[in-house]
Amino acid sequence: MSLNKEIARRKTFGIISHPDAGKTTLTEKLLLFGGAIQEAGAVKSNKIKKGATSDFMEIERQRGISVATSVLAFEYKDIKINILDTPGHKDFAEDTFRTLTAVDSVIVVIDVAKGVEEQTEKLVEVCRMRNIPMIVFINKLDREGKDAFELLDEIEQKLHLKVTPLSFPIGMGYDFKGIYNVWEKNVNLFSGDNRKNIEDTIEVEDISSSELDELVGKDAADTLREELELVHEVYPDFDRDAYLEGELQPVFFGSALNNFGVRELLDCFIEIAPRPRPKASDTRLVKPEEEKFSGFVFKIHANMDPKHRDRLAFVKIVSGTFERNTPYLHVRNGKKMKFSSPNAFFAEKKRIVDISYPGDIVGLHDTGNFKIGDTLTEGEIMQYKGIPSFSPEHFKYINNADPMKSKQLEKGIDQLMDEGVAQLFILELNGRKVIGTVGALQFEVIQYRLEHEYGAKCRYENLNVHKACWVDPEDPNSDEFKEFKRVKAKFLAKDKRGQLVFFADSAFTLQMTQSKFPGVKLHFVSEFESVAIQS
Ligand code: G4P
């Protein structure tokens, strides 16, 4: 098959949601449709069970599972679908943000009773900023929940999306009768049986016909007619271009647990979701159809067995074909590298592949050469953009607790940072090392892994930092910037790329600093995609 055909039949996406909205259940049902798994319950949940949030051993266990679920690939109606796993737990939000740089679209799952929740807001904001096409799936319709219009309003207001329902529920909870598929113009009746056959969908050409009354009862049919009229009046018609540009988000309703409304979602998804999209590098926009291979590392996973310190680097293929045993340029360190056993992912299994195409993810065995964000090419010198670091929420000094093992400690910290477990900052004033993390849990994980994988011991010391901000002076030679560096000398550090970072001890300090030094912009994100913090 030609490169173009292979690209056209690929869809790489992520499912995002607040924990418990039903991401795992939906993933599993999608895999069932693709025939990639045979029974429900086969996909292991990678979420941290309630009540176990302080138990970092649980995280270690989950780390094992998350290798298996990092990429779940399957074929459906001759489309190759790659689902990239995004951890729902907020302590791993940065992992999710990075994965979102490798998807071409997302499905947002929302619990019908809980509506828009905190984690969904944060993740959708990132997708919105990058104009990633999104489809919304409102889940758990078999339960009592919010009114459909109320939810659509909430989605528009809290998530700042422009929605258009492509399916609409007939009743809800106890009275849930099914859904009307606006996209396909048919009715799917709900029987509450999760083995329900997908052929049970009933075509309804004309919703004003008495056929609908017979199917769902007169009252429910009348309500549906009124509601669909309102939908037609209030919401724009679906427009694929607007969806692809991230300006319009279709909404589906269903119940993942009951495998209801999932087929409709999947059928529409394969029709409208984008094929692999072009990606910006520091020099140019790279198109998937280009013959020469290029790709970037968006995730690194360490081996669970401490005796084998190799890692798996996950590379998203952006252009051309990736071939086994072919030398590619590792742009950052300028070396050519060959990979004899690249892994492709199929459902929960890995296997060695000879050739992969844009949109696909390959897992490369790595002995410490890769960092997140690294680019591989056939020789071109360019670096893919868009894997920023975010300001961590928690900060601690990290000290060596075993002077005999300082080399091991250095190496361990270095490698864990490459994996993206946390961020390391070096204070300008005294060279002390500061670890910044998104969640408090990571400190325990780092300490445990340093000891078990590297034989090193560390001790933490508290440090009062509210936010780390990347410093971006309008003029690096200005007196203002020199004065900023003099006054704030105690609070300046360098990140892993050598970028200057300012540690603000409070929101107030941050505000004061911005108004005192308006020519020195401060950012919460390392790549300055977002607007600077307002003073
Ligand atoms: P997550 O990955 O987004 O965190 O959510 P997950 O799929 O694990 O689902 C969270 C809970 O919601 C699970 O129940 C799951 O069975 C339930 N659920 C998912 N979809 C539906 C649905 O359509 N209707 C109803 N009523 N429930 C749904 P749990 O009791 O927390 O876990 P489990 O013991 O069933 O695994």
mmCIF file of N, CA, C and O and ligand atoms in Angstrom, residues 17-26 45 47 50 139-143 254-258, ligand 1:
data_model
loop_
_atom_site.group_PDB
_atom_site.id
_atom_site.type_symbol
_atom_site.label_atom_id
_atom_site.label_comp_id
_atom_site.label_asym_id
_atom_site.label_seq_id
_atom_site.Cartn_x
_atom_site.Cartn_y
_atom_site.Cartn_z
ATOM 1 N N SER A 17 -10.374 12.672 30.406
ATOM 2 C CA SER A 17 -11.528 12.811 31.287
ATOM 3 C C SER A 17 -11.036 13.036 32.706
ATOM 4 O O SER A 17 -9.868 12.842 33.001
ATOM 5 N N HIS A 18 -11.956 13.430 33.553
ATOM 6 C CA HIS A 18 -11.684 13.443 34.982
ATOM 7 C C HIS A 18 -11.726 11.974 35.424
ATOM 8 O O HIS A 18 -12.491 11.195 34.843
ATOM 9 N N PRO A 19 -10.915 11.575 36.428
ATOM 10 C CA PRO A 19 -10.978 10.176 36.852
ATOM 11 C C PRO A 19 -12.414 9.747 37.149
ATOM 12 O O PRO A 19 -13.192 10.540 37.679
ATOM 13 N N ASP A 20 -12.726 8.521 36.763
ATOM 14 C CA ASP A 20 -14.025 7.898 37.045
ATOM 15 C C ASP A 20 -15.142 8.255 36.078
ATOM 16 O O ASP A 20 -16.265 7.783 36.248
ATOM 17 N N ALA A 21 -14.865 9.088 35.086
ATOM 18 C CA ALA A 21 -15.940 9.436 34.140
ATOM 19 C C ALA A 21 -16.225 8.272 33.191
ATOM 20 O O ALA A 21 -17.295 8.197 32.601
ATOM 21 N N GLY A 22 -15.232 7.365 33.048
ATOM 22 C CA GLY A 22 -15.482 6.179 32.210
ATOM 23 C C GLY A 22 -14.493 6.000 31.068
ATOM 24 O O GLY A 22 -14.773 5.280 30.117
ATOM 25 N N LYS A 23 -13.309 6.594 31.194
ATOM 26 C CA LYS A 23 -12.308 6.503 30.120
ATOM 27 C C LYS A 23 -11.884 5.051 29.866
ATOM 28 O O LYS A 23 -11.863 4.597 28.732
ATOM 29 N N THR A 24 -11.584 4.327 30.945
ATOM 30 C CA THR A 24 -11.133 2.941 30.787
ATOM 31 C C THR A 24 -12.233 2.085 30.178
ATOM 32 O O THR A 24 -11.994 1.268 29.284
ATOM 33 N N THR A 25 -13.454 2.291 30.664
ATOM 34 C CA THR A 25 -14.575 1.501 30.157
ATOM 35 C C THR A 25 -14.797 1.782 28.672
ATOM 36 O O THR A 25 -14.974 0.864 27.874
ATOM 37 N N LEU A 26 -14.737 3.037 28.296
ATOM 38 C CA LEU A 26 -14.936 3.380 26.887
ATOM 39 C C LEU A 26 -13.816 2.794 26.022
ATOM 40 O O LEU A 26 -14.084 2.214 24.962
ATOM 41 N N SER A 45 -7.188 -1.276 34.379
ATOM 42 C CA SER A 45 -7.290 0.147 34.667
ATOM 43 C C SER A 45 -5.936 0.643 35.146
ATOM 44 O O SER A 45 -5.293 0.010 35.965
ATOM 45 N N LYS A 47 -5.675 3.412 36.650
ATOM 46 C CA LYS A 47 -5.888 4.504 37.595
ATOM 47 C C LYS A 47 -5.503 4.086 39.007
ATOM 48 O O LYS A 47 -5.473 2.901 39.347
ATOM 49 N N LYS A 50 -9.042 4.539 44.607
ATOM 50 C CA LYS A 50 -9.390 5.475 45.683
ATOM 51 C C LYS A 50 -8.791 4.986 46.998
ATOM 52 O O LYS A 50 -8.767 3.799 47.278
ATOM 53 N N ASN A 139 -21.262 10.336 29.169
ATOM 54 C CA ASN A 139 -21.364 8.924 29.572
ATOM 55 C C ASN A 139 -22.320 8.718 30.757
ATOM 56 O O ASN A 139 -22.673 9.659 31.445
ATOM 57 N N LYS A 140 -22.679 7.478 30.970
ATOM 58 C CA LYS A 140 -23.499 7.011 32.103
ATOM 59 C C LYS A 140 -24.957 7.457 32.009
ATOM 60 O O LYS A 140 -25.582 7.798 32.997
ATOM 61 N N LEU A 141 -25.487 7.463 30.771
ATOM 62 C CA LEU A 141 -26.869 7.865 30.576
ATOM 63 C C LEU A 141 -27.859 6.904 31.234
ATOM 64 O O LEU A 141 -29.032 7.193 31.362
ATOM 65 N N ASP A 142 -27.356 5.728 31.626
ATOM 66 C CA ASP A 142 -28.235 4.778 32.319
ATOM 67 C C ASP A 142 -28.477 5.239 33.752
ATOM 68 O O ASP A 142 -29.280 4.655 34.472
ATOM 69 N N ARG A 143 -27.766 6.284 34.172
ATOM 70 C CA ARG A 143 -27.963 6.816 35.518
ATOM 71 C C ARG A 143 -28.683 8.143 35.456
ATOM 72 O O ARG A 143 -28.617 8.841 34.453
ATOM 73 N N GLY A 254 -24.283 8.434 25.627
ATOM 74 C CA GLY A 254 -24.328 6.977 25.675
ATOM 75 C C GLY A 254 -23.983 6.429 27.046
ATOM 76 O O GLY A 254 -23.923 7.171 28.038
ATOM 77 N N SER A 255 -23.747 5.147 27.087
ATOM 78 C CA SER A 255 -23.354 4.497 28.323
ATOM 79 C C SER A 255 -22.282 3.471 27.974
ATOM 80 O O SER A 255 -22.574 2.423 27.393
ATOM 81 N N ALA A 256 -21.049 3.812 28.301
ATOM 82 C CA ALA A 256 -19.935 2.937 27.924
ATOM 83 C C ALA A 256 -20.087 1.568 28.575
ATOM 84 O O ALA A 256 -19.903 0.536 27.929
ATOM 85 N N LEU A 257 -20.491 1.565 29.846
ATOM 86 C CA LEU A 257 -20.606 0.302 30.571
ATOM 87 C C LEU A 257 -21.581 -0.639 29.870
ATOM 88 O O LEU A 257 -21.356 -1.845 29.792
ATOM 89 N N ASN A 258 -22.646 -0.071 29.345
ATOM 90 C CA ASN A 258 -23.655 -0.884 28.648
ATOM 91 C C ASN A 258 -23.385 -1.009 27.156
ATOM 92 O O ASN A 258 -24.238 -1.477 26.409
HETATM 93 P P1 G4P B 1 -11.900 6.202 34.372
HETATM 94 O O1 G4P B 1 -11.050 5.301 33.539
HETATM 95 O O2 G4P B 1 -12.352 7.433 33.634
HETATM 96 O O3 G4P B 1 -11.348 6.551 35.695
HETATM 97 O O4 G4P B 1 -13.291 5.452 34.663
HETATM 98 P P2 G4P B 1 -13.685 3.912 34.557
HETATM 99 O O5 G4P B 1 -13.881 3.504 33.152
HETATM 100 O O6 G4P B 1 -12.791 3.100 35.407
HETATM 101 O O7 G4P B 1 -15.135 4.010 35.205
HETATM 102 C C1 G4P B 1 -15.358 4.492 36.512
HETATM 103 C C2 G4P B 1 -16.577 3.805 37.101
HETATM 104 O O8 G4P B 1 -17.729 4.163 36.339
HETATM 105 C C3 G4P B 1 -16.499 2.290 37.064
HETATM 106 O O9 G4P B 1 -17.179 1.797 38.192
HETATM 107 C C4 G4P B 1 -17.285 1.953 35.813
HETATM 108 O O10 G4P B 1 -17.825 0.650 35.851
HETATM 109 C C5 G4P B 1 -18.374 2.997 35.874
HETATM 110 N N1 G4P B 1 -18.973 3.284 34.559
HETATM 111 C C6 G4P B 1 -18.353 3.509 33.374
HETATM 112 N N2 G4P B 1 -19.259 3.726 32.405
HETATM 113 C C7 G4P B 1 -20.463 3.659 32.959
HETATM 114 C C8 G4P B 1 -21.813 3.780 32.460
HETATM 115 O O11 G4P B 1 -22.060 3.994 31.290
HETATM 116 N N3 G4P B 1 -22.816 3.641 33.372
HETATM 117 C C9 G4P B 1 -22.587 3.388 34.695
HETATM 118 N N4 G4P B 1 -23.646 3.266 35.490
HETATM 119 N N5 G4P B 1 -21.335 3.250 35.199
HETATM 120 C C10 G4P B 1 -20.289 3.383 34.344
HETATM 121 P P3 G4P B 1 -16.454 1.393 39.537
HETATM 122 O O12 G4P B 1 -17.479 0.791 40.398
HETATM 123 O O13 G4P B 1 -15.675 2.558 40.063
HETATM 124 O O14 G4P B 1 -15.370 0.380 39.069
HETATM 125 P P4 G4P B 1 -15.537 -1.132 38.719
HETATM 126 O O15 G4P B 1 -15.469 -1.791 40.039
HETATM 127 O O16 G4P B 1 -16.854 -1.293 38.016
HETATM 128 O O17 G4P B 1 -14.364 -1.380 37.836
#
